Short mmCIF file of C-alpha atoms and ligand atoms in Angstrom, two decimals:
data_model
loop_
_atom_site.label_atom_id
_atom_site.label_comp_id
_atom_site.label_asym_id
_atom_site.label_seq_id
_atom_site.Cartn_x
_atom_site.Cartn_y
_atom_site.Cartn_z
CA UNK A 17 0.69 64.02 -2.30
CA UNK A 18 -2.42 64.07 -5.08
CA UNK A 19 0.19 61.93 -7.16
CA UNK A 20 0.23 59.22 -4.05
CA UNK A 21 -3.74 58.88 -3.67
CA UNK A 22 -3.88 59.00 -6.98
CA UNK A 23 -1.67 55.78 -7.52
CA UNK A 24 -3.53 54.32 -4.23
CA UNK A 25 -6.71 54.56 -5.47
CA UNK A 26 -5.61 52.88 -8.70
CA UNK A 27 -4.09 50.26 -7.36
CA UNK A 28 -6.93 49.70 -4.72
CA UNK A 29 -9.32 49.43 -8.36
CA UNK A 30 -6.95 47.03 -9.51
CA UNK A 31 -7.51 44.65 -6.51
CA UNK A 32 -11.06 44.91 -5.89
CA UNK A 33 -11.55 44.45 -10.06
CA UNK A 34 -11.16 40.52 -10.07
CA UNK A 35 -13.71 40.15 -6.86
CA UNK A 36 -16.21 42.76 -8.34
CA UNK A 37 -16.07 40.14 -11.61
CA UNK A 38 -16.96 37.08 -9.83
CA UNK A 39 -19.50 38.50 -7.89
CA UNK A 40 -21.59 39.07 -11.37
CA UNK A 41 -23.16 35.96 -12.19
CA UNK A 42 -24.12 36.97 -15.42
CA UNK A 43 -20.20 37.35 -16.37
CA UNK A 44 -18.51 34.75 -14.82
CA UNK A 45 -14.91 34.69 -14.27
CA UNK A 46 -13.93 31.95 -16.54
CA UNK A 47 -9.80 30.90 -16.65
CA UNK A 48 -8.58 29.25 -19.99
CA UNK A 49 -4.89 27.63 -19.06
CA UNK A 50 -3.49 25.10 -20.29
CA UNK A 51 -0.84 23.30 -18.19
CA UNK A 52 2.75 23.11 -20.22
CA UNK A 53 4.21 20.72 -17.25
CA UNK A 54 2.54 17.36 -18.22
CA UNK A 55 4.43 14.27 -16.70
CA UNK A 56 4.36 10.21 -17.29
CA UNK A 57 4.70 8.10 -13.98
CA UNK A 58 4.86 4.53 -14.27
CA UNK A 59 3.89 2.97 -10.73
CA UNK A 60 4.22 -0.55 -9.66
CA UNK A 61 2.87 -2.68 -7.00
CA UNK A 62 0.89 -5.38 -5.73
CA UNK A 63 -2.70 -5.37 -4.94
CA UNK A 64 -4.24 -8.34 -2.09
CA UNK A 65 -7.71 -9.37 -2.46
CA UNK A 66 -8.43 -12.05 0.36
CA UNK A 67 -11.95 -12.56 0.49
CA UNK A 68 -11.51 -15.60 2.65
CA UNK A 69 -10.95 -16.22 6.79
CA UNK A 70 -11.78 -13.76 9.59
CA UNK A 71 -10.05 -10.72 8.38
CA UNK A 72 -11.39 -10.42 4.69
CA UNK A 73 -10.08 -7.47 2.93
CA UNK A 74 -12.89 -7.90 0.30
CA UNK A 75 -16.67 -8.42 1.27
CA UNK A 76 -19.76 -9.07 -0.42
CA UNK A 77 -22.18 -6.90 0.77
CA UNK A 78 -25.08 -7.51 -1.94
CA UNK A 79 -26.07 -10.34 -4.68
CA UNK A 80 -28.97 -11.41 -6.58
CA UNK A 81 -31.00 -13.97 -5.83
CA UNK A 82 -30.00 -16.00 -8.91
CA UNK A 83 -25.62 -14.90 -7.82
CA UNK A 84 -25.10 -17.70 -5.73
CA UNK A 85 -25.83 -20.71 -8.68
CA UNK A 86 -24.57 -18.31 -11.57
CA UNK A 87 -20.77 -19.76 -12.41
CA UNK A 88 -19.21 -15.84 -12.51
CA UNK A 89 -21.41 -15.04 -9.36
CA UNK A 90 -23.70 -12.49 -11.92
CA UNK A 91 -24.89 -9.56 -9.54
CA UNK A 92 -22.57 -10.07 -6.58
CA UNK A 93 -21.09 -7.17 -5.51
CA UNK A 94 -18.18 -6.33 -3.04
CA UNK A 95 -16.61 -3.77 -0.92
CA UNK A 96 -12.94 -3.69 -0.82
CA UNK A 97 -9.84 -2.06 1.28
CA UNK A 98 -6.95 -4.05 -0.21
CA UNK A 99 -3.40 -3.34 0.90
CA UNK A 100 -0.73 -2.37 -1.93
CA UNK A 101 2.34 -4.15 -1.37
CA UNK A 102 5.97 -3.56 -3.15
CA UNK A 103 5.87 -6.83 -3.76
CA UNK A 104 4.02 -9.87 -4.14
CA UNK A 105 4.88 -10.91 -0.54
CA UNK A 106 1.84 -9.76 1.55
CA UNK A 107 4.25 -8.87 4.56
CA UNK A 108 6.54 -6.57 1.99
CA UNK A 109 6.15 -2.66 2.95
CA UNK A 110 2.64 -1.43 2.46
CA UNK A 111 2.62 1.42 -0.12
CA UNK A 112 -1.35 2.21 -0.50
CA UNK A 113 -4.89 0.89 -0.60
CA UNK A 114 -7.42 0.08 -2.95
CA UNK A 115 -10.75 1.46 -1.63
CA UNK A 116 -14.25 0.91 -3.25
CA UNK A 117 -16.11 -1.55 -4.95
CA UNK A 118 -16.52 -4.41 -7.52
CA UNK A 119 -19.04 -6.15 -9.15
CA UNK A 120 -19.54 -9.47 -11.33
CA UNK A 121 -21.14 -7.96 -14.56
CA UNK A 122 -20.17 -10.62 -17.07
CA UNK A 123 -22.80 -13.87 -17.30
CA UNK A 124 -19.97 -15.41 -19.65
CA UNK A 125 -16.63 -14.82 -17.78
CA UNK A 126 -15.70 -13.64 -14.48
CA UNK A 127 -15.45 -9.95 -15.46
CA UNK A 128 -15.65 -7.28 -13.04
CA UNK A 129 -16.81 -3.93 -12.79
CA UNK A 130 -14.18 -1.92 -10.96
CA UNK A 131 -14.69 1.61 -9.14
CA UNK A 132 -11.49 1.53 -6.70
CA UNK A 133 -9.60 4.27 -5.56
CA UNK A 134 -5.56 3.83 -4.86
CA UNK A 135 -4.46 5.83 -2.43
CA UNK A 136 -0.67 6.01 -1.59
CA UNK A 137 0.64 6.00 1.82
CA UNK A 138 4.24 5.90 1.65
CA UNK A 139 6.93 6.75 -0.57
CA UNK A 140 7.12 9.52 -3.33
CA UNK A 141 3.50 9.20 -3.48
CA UNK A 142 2.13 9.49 -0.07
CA UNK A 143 -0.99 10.72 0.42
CA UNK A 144 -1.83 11.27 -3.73
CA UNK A 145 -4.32 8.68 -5.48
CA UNK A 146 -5.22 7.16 -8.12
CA UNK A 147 -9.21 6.03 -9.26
CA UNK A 148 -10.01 3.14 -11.65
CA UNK A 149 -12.76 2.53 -13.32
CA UNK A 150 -13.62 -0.38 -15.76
CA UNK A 151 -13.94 -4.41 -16.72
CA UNK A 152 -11.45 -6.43 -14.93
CA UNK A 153 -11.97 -9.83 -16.73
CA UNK A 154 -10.27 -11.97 -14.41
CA UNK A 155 -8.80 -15.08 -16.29
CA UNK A 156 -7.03 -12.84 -18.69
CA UNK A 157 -3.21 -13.15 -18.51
CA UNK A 158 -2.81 -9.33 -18.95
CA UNK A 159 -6.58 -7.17 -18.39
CA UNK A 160 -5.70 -3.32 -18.91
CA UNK A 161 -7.98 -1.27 -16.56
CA UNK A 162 -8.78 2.75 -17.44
CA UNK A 163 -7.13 5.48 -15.03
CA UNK A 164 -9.82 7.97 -14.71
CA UNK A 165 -8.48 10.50 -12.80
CA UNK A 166 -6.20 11.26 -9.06
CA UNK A 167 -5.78 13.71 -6.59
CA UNK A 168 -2.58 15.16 -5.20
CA UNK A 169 0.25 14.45 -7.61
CA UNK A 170 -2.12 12.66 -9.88
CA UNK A 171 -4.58 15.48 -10.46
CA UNK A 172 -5.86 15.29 -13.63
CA UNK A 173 -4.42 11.74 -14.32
CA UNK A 174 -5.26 9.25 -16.97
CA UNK A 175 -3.82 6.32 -18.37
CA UNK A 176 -4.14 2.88 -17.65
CA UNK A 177 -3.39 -0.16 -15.31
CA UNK A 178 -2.18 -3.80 -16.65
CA UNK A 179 -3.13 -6.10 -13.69
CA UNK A 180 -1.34 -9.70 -13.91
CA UNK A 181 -2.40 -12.25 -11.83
CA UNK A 182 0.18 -13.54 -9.54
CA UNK A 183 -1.33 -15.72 -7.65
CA UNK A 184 -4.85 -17.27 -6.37
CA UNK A 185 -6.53 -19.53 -4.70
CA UNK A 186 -10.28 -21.69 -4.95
CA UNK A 187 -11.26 -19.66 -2.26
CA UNK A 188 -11.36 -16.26 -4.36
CA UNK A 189 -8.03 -14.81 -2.54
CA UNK A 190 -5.72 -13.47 -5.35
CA UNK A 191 -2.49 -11.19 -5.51
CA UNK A 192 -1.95 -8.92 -8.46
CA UNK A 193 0.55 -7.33 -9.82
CA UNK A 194 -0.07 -3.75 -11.65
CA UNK A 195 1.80 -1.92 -13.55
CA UNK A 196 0.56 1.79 -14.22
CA UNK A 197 1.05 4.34 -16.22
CA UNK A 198 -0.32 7.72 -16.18
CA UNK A 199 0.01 11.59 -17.50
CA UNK A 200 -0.66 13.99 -15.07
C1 NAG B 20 5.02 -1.57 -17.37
O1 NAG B 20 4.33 -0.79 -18.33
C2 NAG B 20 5.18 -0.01 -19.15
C3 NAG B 20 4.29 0.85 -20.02
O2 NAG B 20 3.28 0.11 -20.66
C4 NAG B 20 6.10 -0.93 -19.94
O3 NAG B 20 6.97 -0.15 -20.70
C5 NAG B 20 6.88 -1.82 -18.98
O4 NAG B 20 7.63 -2.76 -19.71
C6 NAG B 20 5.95 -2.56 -18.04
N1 NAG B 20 6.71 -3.29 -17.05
C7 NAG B 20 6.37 -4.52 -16.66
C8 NAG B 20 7.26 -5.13 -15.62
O5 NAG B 20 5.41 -5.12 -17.10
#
């Protein structure tokens, strides 16, 4: 019987030790561990930006007074909730969105600042995202964008997105492809 509380009370010390540690905030509870499991996903799909008719998926919400007569619309900035498509066709199956914003911050090409977030809604991916952050100059054939980071499967992504243009129009409304790659 001594032997049983014995081993009780020893195994009660055991579970309260951790909680007693993280209450100090003079010793935090710190956890070095580094992740073996490290994966590469390549993801591809198509990304429409209509900024035109009644049902824009893109909006301007801000500019500078000088935007409107500057030839890469300097200072404009836009709020977007594009659909991801499997492909270019706008009425193939949706497979995300691209949530966030982007702004013309190049006075000698149309570049863009980018801060989007992808979030999957069907497929493999459903319900995981990915966030991406950088210059988006337009005209390029091929413009590589940074992957900063995800949630879900995509926690602690990075990599990188080549966006192609597929197709545009004078209006502004384009369709681009992207291919992605990421570790995570
Ligand atoms: C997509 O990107 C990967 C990695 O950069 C590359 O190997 C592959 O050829 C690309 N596919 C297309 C269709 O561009």
């Amino acid at each position: 019987m001594a032997n049983l509380s014995v081993s009780f009370s020893f195994i009660l010390l055991i579970a309260t030790l951790p909680w007693t540690q993280s209450l100090n905030p003079k010793k935090p509870v710190i956890s070095r561990h580094l992740s073996q499991k490290q994966t590469v996903t390549n993801i591809q799909f198509y990304f429409h930006d209509t900024v035109s008719g009644k049902t824009p998926s893109a909006i301007k919400v801000a500019e500078a007074p000088t935007s409107s007569k500057s030839p890469t619309l300097f200072g404009a900035l836009f709020i977007a909730d594009d659909p991801l498509t499997e492909s270019p066709d706008p009425k193939s199956k949706e497979v995300g969105r691209a949530q966030g914003l982007y702004g013309s911050a190049a006075q000698q090409e149309i570049g863009l600042m980018m801060a989007l977030t992808y979030e999957f809604t069907a497929g493999e991916f459903k319900g995981s995202s990915i966030v991406v952050l950088g210059k988006n100059s337009v005209m390029h054939t091929v413009r590589e964008l940074p992957v900063v980071g995800g949630t879900g499967v995509f926690r602690f992504a990075r990599g990188y997105a080549e966006a192609r243009t597929y197709w545009f129009n004078t209006l502004g409304d384009a369709i681009v492809g992207y291919n992605v790659t990421v570790i995570h």
